[in-house]
Coordinates of N, CA, C and O in Angstrom, one line a residue:
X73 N 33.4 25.0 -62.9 CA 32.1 24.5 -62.4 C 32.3 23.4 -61.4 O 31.8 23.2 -60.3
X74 N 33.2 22.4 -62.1 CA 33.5 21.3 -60.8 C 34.1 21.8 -59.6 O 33.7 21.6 -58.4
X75 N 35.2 22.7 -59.9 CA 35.5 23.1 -58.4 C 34.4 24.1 -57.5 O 34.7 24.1 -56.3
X76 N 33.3 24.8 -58.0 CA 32.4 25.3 -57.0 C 31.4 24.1 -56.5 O 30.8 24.1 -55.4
X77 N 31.2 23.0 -57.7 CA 30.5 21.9 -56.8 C 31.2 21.0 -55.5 O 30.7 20.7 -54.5
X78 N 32.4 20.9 -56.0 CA 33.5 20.0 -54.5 C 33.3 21.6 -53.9 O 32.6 21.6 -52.9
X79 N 33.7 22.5 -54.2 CA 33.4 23.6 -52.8 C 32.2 23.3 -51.9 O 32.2 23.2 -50.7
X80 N 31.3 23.4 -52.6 CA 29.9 23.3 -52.0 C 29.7 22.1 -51.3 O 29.1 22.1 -50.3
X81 N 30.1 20.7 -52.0 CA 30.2 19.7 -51.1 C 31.0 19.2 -50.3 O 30.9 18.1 -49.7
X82 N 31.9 20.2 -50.3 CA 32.9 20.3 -48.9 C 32.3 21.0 -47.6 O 32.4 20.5 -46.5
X83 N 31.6 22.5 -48.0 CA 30.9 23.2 -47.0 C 29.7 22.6 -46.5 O 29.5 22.8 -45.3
X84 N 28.7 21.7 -47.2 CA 28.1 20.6 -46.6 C 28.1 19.4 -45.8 O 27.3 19.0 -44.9
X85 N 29.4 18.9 -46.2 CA 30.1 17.5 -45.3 C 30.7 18.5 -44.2 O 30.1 18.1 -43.2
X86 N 31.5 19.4 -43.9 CA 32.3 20.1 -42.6 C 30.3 20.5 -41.7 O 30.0 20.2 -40.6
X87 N 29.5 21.2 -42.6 CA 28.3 21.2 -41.4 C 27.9 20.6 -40.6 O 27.7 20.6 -39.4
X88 N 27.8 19.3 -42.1 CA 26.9 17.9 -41.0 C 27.8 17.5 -39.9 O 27.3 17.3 -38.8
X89 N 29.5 17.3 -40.1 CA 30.2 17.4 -39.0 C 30.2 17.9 -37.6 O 30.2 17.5 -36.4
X90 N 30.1 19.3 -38.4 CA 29.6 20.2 -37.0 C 28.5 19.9 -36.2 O 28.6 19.6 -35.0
X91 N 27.7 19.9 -36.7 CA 26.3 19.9 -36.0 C 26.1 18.4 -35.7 O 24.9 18.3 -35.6
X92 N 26.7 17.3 -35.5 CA 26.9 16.0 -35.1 C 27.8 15.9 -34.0 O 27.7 14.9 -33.4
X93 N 29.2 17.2 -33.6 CA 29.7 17.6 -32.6 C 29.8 17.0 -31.1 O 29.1 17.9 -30.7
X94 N 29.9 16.5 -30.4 CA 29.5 17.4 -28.7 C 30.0 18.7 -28.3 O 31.1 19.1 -28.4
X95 N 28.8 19.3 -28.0 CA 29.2 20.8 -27.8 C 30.3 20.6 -26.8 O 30.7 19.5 -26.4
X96 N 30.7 22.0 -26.3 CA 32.1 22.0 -25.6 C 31.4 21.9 -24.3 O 32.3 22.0 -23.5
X97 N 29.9 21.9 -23.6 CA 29.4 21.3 -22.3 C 29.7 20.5 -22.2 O 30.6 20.4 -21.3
X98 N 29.3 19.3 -23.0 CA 29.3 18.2 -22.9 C 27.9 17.8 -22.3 O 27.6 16.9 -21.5
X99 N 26.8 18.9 -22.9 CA 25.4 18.3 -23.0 C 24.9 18.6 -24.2 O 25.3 19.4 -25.0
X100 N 23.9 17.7 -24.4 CA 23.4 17.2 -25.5 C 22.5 18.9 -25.7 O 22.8 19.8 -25.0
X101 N 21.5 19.0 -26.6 CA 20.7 20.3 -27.3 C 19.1 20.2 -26.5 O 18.3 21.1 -26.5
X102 N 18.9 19.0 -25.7 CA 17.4 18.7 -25.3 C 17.2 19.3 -24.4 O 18.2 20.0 -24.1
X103 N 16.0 19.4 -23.4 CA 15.5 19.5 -22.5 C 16.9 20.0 -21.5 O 18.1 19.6 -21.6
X104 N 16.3 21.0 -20.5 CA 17.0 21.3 -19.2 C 15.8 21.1 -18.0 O 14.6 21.4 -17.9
X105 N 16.7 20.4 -17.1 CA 16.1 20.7 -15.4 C 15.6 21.9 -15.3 O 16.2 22.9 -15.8
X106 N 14.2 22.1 -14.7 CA 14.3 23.3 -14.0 C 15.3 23.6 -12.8 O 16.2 22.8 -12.5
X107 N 15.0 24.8 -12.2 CA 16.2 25.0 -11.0 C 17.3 24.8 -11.4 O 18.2 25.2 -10.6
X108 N 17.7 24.4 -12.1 CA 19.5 24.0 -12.5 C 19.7 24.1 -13.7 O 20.8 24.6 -14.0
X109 N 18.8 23.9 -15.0 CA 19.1 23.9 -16.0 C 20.4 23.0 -16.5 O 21.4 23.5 -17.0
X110 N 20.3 21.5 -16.2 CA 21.3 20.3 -16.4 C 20.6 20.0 -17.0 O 19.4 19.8 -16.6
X111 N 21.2 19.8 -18.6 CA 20.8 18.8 -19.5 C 21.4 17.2 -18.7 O 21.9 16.7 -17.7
X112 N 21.0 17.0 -20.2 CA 21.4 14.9 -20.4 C 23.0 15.1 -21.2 O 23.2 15.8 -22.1
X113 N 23.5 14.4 -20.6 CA 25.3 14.9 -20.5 C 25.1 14.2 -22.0 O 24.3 13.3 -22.1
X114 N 26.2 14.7 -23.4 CA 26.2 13.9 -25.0 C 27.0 12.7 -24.2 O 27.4 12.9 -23.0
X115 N 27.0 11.6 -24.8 CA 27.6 10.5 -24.4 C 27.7 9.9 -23.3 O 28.7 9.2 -23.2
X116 N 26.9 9.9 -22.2 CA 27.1 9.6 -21.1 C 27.1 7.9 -21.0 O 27.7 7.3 -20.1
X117 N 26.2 7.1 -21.9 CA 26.2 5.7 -22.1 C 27.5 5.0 -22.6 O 27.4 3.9 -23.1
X118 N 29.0 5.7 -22.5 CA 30.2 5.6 -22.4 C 31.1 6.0 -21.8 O 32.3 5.9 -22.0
X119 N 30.4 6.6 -21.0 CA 30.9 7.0 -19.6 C 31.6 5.5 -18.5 O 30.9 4.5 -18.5
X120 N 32.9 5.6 -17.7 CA 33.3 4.5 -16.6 C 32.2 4.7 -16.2 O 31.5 5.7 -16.4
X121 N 32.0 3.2 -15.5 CA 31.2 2.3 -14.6 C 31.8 2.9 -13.1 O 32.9 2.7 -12.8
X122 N 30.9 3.5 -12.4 CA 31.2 4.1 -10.9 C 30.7 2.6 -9.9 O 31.4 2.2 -9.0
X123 N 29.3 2.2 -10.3 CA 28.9 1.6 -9.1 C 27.9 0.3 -9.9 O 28.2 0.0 -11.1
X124 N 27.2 -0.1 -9.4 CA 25.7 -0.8 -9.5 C 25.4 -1.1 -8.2 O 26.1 -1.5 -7.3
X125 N 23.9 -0.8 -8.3 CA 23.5 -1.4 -6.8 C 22.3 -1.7 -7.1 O 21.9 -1.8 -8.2
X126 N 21.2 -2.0 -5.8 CA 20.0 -2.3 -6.6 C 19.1 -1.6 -5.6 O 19.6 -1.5 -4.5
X127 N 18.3 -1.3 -5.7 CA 17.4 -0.7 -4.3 C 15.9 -1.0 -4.8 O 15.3 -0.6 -5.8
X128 N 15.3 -2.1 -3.4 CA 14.4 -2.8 -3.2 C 13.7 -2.6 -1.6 O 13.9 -2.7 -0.4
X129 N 12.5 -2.0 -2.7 CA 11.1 -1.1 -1.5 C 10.2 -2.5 -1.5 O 9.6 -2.6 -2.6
X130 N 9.9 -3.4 -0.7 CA 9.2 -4.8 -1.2 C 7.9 -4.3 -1.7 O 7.3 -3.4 -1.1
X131 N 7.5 -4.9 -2.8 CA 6.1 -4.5 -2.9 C 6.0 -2.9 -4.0 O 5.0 -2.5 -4.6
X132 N 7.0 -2.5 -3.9 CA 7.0 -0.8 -4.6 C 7.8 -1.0 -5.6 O 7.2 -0.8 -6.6
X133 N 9.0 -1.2 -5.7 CA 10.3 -0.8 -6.4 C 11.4 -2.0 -6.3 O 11.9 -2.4 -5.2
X134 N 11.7 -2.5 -7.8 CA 13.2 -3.2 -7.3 C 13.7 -3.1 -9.3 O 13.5 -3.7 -10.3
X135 N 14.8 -1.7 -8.8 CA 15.7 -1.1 -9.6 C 16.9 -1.3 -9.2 O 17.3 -1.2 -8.1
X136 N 17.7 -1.8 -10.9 CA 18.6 -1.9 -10.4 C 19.2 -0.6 -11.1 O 18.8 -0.1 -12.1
X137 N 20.4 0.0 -10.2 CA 20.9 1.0 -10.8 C 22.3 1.2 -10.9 O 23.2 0.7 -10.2
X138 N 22.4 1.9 -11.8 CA 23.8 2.1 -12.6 C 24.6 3.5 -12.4 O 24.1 4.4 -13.0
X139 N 25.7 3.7 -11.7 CA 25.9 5.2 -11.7 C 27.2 5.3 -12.9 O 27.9 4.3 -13.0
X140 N 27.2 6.1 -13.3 CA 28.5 6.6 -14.6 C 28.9 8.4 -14.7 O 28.2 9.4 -14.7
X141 N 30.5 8.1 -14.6 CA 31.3 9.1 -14.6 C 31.8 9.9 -15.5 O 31.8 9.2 -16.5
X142 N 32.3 10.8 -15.7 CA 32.9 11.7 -16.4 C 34.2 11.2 -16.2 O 34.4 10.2 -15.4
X143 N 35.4 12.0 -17.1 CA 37.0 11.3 -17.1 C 37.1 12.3 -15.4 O 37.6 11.6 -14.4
X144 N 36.7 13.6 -15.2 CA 37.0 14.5 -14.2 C 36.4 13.6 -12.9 O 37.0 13.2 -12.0
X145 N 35.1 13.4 -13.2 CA 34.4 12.3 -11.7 C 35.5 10.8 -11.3 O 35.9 10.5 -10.2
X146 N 35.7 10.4 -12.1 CA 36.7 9.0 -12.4 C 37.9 8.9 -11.4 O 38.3 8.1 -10.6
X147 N 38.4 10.4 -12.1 CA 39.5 10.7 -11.5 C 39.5 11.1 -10.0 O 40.3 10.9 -9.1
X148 N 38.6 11.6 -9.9 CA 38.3 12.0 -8.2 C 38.1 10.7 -7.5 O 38.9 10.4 -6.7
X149 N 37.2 10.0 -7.8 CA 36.8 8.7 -7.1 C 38.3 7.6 -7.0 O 38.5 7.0 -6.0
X150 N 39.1 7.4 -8.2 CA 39.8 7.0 -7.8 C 41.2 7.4 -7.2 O 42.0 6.5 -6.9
X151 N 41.5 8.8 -7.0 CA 42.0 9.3 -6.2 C 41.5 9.5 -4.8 O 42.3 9.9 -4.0
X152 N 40.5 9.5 -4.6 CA 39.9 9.4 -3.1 C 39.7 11.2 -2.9 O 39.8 11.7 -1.8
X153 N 39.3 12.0 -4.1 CA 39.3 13.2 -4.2 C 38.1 13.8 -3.7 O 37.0 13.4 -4.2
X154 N 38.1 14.9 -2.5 CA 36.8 15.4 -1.9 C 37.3 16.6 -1.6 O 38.5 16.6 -1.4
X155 N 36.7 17.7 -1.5 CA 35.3 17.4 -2.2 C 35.3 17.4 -4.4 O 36.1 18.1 -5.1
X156 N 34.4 16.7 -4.9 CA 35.0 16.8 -6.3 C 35.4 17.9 -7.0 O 34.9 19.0 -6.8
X157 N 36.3 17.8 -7.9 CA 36.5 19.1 -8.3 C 35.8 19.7 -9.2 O 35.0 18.9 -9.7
X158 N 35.7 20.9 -9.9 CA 34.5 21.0 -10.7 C 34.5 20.4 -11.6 O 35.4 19.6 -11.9
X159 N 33.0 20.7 -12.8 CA 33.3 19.7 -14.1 C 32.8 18.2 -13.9 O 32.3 17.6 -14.9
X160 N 32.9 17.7 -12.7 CA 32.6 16.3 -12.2 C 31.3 16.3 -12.5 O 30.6 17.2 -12.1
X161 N 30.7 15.2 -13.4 CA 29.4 14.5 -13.4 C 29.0 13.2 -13.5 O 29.4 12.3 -14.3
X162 N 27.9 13.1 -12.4 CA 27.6 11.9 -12.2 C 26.3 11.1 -12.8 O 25.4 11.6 -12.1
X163 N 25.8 10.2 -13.6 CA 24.4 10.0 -14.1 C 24.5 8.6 -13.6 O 25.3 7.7 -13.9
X164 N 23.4 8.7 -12.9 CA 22.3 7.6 -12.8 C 21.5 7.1 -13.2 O 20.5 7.7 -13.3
X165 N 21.7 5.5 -13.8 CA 20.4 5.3 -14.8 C 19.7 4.0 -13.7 O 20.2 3.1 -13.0
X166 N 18.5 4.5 -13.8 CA 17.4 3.4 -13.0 C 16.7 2.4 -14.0 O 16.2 2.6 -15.1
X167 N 16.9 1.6 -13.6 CA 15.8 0.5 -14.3 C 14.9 -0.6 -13.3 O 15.1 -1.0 -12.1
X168 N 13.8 -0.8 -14.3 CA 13.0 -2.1 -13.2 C 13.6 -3.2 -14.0 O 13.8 -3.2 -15.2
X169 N 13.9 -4.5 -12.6 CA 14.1 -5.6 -12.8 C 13.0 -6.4 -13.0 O 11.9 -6.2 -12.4
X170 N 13.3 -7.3 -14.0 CA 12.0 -8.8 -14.0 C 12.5 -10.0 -14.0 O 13.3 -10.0 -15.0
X171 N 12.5 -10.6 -13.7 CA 12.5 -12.2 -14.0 C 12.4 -12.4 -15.3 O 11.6 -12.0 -16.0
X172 N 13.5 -13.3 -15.8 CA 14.4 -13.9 -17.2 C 13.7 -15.4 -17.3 O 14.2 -16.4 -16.7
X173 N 12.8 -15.4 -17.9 CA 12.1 -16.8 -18.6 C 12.9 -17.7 -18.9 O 12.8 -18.9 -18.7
X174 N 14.2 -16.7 -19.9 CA 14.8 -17.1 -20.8 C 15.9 -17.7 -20.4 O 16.4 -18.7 -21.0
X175 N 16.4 -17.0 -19.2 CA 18.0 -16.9 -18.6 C 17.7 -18.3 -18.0 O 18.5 -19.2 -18.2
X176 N 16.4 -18.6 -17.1 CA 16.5 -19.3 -16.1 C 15.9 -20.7 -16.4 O 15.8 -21.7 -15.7
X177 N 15.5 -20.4 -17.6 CA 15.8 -22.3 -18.6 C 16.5 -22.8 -18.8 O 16.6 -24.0 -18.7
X178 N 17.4 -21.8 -19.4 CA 18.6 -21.9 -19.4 C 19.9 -22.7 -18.6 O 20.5 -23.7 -18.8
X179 N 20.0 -21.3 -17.1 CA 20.5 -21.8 -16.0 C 20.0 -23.2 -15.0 O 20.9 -23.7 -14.3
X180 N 18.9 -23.8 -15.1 CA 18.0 -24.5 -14.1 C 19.1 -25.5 -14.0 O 19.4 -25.9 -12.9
X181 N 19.8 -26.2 -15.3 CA 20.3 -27.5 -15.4 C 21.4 -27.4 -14.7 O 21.8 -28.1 -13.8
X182 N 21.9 -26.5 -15.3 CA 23.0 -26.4 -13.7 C 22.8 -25.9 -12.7 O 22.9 -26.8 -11.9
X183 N 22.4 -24.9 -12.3 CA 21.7 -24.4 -11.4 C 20.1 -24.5 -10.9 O 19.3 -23.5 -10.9
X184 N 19.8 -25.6 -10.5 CA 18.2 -26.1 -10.0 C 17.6 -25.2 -8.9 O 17.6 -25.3 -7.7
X185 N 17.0 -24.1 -9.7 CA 16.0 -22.7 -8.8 C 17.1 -21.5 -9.0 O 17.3 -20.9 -8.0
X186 N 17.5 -21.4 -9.7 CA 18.3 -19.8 -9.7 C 17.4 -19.0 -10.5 O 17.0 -19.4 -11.6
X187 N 17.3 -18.0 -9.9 CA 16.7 -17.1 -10.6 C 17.3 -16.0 -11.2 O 18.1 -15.3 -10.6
X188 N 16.9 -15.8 -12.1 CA 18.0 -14.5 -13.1 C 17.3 -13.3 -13.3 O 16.4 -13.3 -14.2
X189 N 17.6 -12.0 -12.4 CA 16.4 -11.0 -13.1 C 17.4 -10.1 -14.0 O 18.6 -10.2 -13.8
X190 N 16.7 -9.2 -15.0 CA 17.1 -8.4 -15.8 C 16.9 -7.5 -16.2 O 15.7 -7.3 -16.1
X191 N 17.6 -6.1 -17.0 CA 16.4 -5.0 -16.9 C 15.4 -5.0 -17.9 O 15.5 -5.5 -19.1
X192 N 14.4 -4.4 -17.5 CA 13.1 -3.9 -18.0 C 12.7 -2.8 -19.1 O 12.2 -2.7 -20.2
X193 N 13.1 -2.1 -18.3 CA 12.6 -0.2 -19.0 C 13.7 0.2 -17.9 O 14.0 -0.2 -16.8
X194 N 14.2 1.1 -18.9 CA 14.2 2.5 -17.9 C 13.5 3.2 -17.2 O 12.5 3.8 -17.7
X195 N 13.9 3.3 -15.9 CA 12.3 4.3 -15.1 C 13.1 5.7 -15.5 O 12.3 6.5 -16.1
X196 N 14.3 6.2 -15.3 CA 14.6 7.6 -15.1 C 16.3 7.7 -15.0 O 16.9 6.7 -14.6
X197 N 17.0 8.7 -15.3 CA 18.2 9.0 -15.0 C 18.5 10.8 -14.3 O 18.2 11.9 -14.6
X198 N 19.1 9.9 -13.2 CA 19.7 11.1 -12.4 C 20.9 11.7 -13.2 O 21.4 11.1 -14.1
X199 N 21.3 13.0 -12.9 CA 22.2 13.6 -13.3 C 22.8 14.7 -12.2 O 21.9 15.4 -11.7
X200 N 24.1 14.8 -11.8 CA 24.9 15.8 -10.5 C 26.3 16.2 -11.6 O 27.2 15.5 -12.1
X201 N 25.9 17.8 -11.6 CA 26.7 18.3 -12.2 C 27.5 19.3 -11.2 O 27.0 20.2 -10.5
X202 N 28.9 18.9 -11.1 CA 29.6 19.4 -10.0 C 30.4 21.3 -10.7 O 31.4 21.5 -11.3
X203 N 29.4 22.1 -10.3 CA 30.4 23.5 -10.3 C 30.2 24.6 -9.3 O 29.3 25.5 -9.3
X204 N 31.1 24.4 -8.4 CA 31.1 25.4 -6.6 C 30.7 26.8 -7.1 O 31.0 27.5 -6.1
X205 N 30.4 27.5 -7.7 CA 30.3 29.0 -8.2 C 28.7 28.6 -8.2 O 27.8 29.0 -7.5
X206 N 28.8 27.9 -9.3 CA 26.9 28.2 -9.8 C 25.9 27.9 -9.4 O 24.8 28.3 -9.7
X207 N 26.3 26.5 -8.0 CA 25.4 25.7 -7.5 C 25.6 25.7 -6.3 O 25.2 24.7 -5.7
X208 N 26.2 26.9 -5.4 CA 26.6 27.0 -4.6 C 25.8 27.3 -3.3 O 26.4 27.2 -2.2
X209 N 24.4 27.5 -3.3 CA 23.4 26.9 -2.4 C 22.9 25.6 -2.6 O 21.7 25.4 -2.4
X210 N 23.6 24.7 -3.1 CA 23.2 23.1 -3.4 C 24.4 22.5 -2.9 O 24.4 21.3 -3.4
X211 N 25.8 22.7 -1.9 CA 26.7 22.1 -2.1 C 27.3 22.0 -3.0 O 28.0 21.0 -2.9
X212 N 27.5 23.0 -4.2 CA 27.9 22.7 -5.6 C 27.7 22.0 -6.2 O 28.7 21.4 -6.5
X213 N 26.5 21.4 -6.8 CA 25.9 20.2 -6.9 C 24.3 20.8 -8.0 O 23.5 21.6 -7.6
X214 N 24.3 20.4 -9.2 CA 23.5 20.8 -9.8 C 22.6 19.3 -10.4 O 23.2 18.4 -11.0
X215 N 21.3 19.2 -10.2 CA 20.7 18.0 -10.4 C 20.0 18.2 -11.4 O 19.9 19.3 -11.9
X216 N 19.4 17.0 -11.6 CA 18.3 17.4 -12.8 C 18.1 15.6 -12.6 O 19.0 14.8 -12.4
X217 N 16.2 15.4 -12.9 CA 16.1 13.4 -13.0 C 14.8 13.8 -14.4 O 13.9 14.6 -14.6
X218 N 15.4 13.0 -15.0 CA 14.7 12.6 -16.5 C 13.9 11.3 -16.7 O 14.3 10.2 -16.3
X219 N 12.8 11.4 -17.2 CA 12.0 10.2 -17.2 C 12.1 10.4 -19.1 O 11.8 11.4 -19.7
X220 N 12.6 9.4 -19.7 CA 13.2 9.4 -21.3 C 13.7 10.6 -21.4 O 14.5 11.0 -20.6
X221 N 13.3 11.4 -22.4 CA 14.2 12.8 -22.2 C 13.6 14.1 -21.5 O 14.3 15.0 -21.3
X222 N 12.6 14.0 -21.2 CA 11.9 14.7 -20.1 C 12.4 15.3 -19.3 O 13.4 14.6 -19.3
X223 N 12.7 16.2 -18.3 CA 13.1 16.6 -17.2 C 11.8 16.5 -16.0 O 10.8 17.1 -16.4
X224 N 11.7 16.2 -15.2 CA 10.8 16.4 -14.4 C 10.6 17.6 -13.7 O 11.7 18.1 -13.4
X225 N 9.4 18.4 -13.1 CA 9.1 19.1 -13.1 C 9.6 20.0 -11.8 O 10.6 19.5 -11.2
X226 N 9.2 20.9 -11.6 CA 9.8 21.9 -10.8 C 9.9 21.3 -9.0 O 10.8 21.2 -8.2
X227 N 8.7 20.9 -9.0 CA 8.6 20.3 -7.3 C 9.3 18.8 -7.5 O 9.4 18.3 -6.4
X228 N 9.7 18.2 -8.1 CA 10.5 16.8 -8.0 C 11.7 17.3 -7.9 O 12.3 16.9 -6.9
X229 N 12.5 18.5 -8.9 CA 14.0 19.1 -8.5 C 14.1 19.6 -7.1 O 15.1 19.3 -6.4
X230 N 13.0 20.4 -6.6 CA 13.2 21.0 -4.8 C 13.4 19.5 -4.4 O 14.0 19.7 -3.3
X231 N 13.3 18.2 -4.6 CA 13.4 17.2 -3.5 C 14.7 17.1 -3.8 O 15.1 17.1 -2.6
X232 N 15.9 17.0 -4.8 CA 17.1 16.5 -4.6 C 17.7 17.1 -4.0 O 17.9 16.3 -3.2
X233 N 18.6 18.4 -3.4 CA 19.3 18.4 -2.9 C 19.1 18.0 -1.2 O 19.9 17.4 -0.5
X234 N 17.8 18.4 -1.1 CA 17.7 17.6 0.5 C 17.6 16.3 0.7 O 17.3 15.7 1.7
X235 N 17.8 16.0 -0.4 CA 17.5 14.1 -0.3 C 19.3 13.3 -0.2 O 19.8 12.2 0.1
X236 N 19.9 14.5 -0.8 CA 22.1 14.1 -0.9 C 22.2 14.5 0.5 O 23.0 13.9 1.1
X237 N 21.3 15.6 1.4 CA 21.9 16.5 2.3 C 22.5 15.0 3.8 O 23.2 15.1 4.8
X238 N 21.9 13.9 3.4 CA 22.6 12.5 4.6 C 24.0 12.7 4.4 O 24.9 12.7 5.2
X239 N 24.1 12.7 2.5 CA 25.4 12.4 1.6 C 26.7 13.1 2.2 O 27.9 12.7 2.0
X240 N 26.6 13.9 2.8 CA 27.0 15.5 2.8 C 28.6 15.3 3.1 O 29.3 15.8 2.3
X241 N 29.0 14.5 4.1 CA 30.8 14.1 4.6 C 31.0 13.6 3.1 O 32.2 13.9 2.7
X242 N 30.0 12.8 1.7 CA 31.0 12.5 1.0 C 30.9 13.1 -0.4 O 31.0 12.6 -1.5
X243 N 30.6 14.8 0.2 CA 30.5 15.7 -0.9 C 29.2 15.3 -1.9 O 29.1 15.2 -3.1
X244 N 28.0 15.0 -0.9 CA 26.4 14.6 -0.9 C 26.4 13.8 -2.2 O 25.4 13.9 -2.8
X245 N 27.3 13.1 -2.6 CA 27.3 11.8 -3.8 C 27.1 10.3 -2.7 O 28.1 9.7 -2.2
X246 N 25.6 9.8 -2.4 CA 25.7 8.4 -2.5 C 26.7 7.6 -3.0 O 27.3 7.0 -2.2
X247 N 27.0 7.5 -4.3 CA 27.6 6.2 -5.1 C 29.0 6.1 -4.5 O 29.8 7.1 -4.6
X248 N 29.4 5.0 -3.9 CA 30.8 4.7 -4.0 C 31.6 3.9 -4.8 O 31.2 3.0 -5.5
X249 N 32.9 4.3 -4.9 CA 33.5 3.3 -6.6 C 33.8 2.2 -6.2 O 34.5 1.8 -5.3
X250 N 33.4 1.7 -7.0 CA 33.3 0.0 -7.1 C 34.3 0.1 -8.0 O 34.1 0.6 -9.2
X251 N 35.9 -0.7 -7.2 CA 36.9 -0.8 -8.3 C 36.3 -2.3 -9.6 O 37.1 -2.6 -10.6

């Protein structure tokens, strides 16, 4: 009897393992893009650091943003690899900045008027999943932008590829690596 109970709580502990996994995509079980059907990559919030930049619309928008790589994207970027090879994926996470109450009480005494902004919320994360077969009227380039785990809707996906199409000499990826 003891040994069919450790049986059985062995076939319970190997489940919960399983099913806590990253599948062999390397996307999580949620939501897909339409048009592309690109999930939210498992782990991508341990993904290398590709870039940070910030982009400020006065009056509209001032996000700072974060781009992150896969080991395959990593490797391209820092080999100077174009166009990427497949497998490459790139996520963008956006955030609104605000002004640090806290930071810049802090800073004042050394720093008299520095201002410290910080993130906010997340507005959205981009996602560019690189495979030349499947995405092959997109530049090989499969997108998908998420507002929390959301996908956004059908007419927001028709805007990404024509919006990389400036990108295009550097294999329509904006982000450059910031060693």
């Amino acid at each position: 009897m003891k040994r069919i109970s450790f049986f059985l709580l062995a076939v319970a502990i190997l489940a919960g393992i399983v099913a806590y996994m990253p599948h062999a995509s390397g996307q999580s079980d949620g939501d897909s893009s339409p048009i592309y059907g690109v999930k939210i990559p498992a782990g991508y919030r341990d993904w290398k650091l590709i870039a940070v930049n910030n982009l400020l619309i006065p009056g509209k928008v001032d996000q700072l943003r974060g781009q992150f790589g896969n080991d395959i994207a990593i490797k391209a970027y820092k080999e100077g690899t174009l166009p990427f090879p497949d497998g490459a994926t790139i996520v963008a996470i956006h955030w609104n900045r605000v002004p640090s109450e806290f930071n810049n009480k802090v800073l004042d005494p050394a720093f008299p008027g520095a201002q410290s902004l910080v993130v906010a919320s997340r507005m959205n994360i981009q996602i560019m999943v690189k495979d030349s077969k499947k995405y092959a009227a997109t530049g090989g380039w499969g997108f998908a932008d998420f507002t929390g785990e959301k996908p956004g809707d059908k007419a927001l996906h028709e805007t990404c590829f024509p919006c990389h199409i400036p990108a295009k000499d550097h294999d329509y990826v904006f982000a450059h690596y910031s060693p």
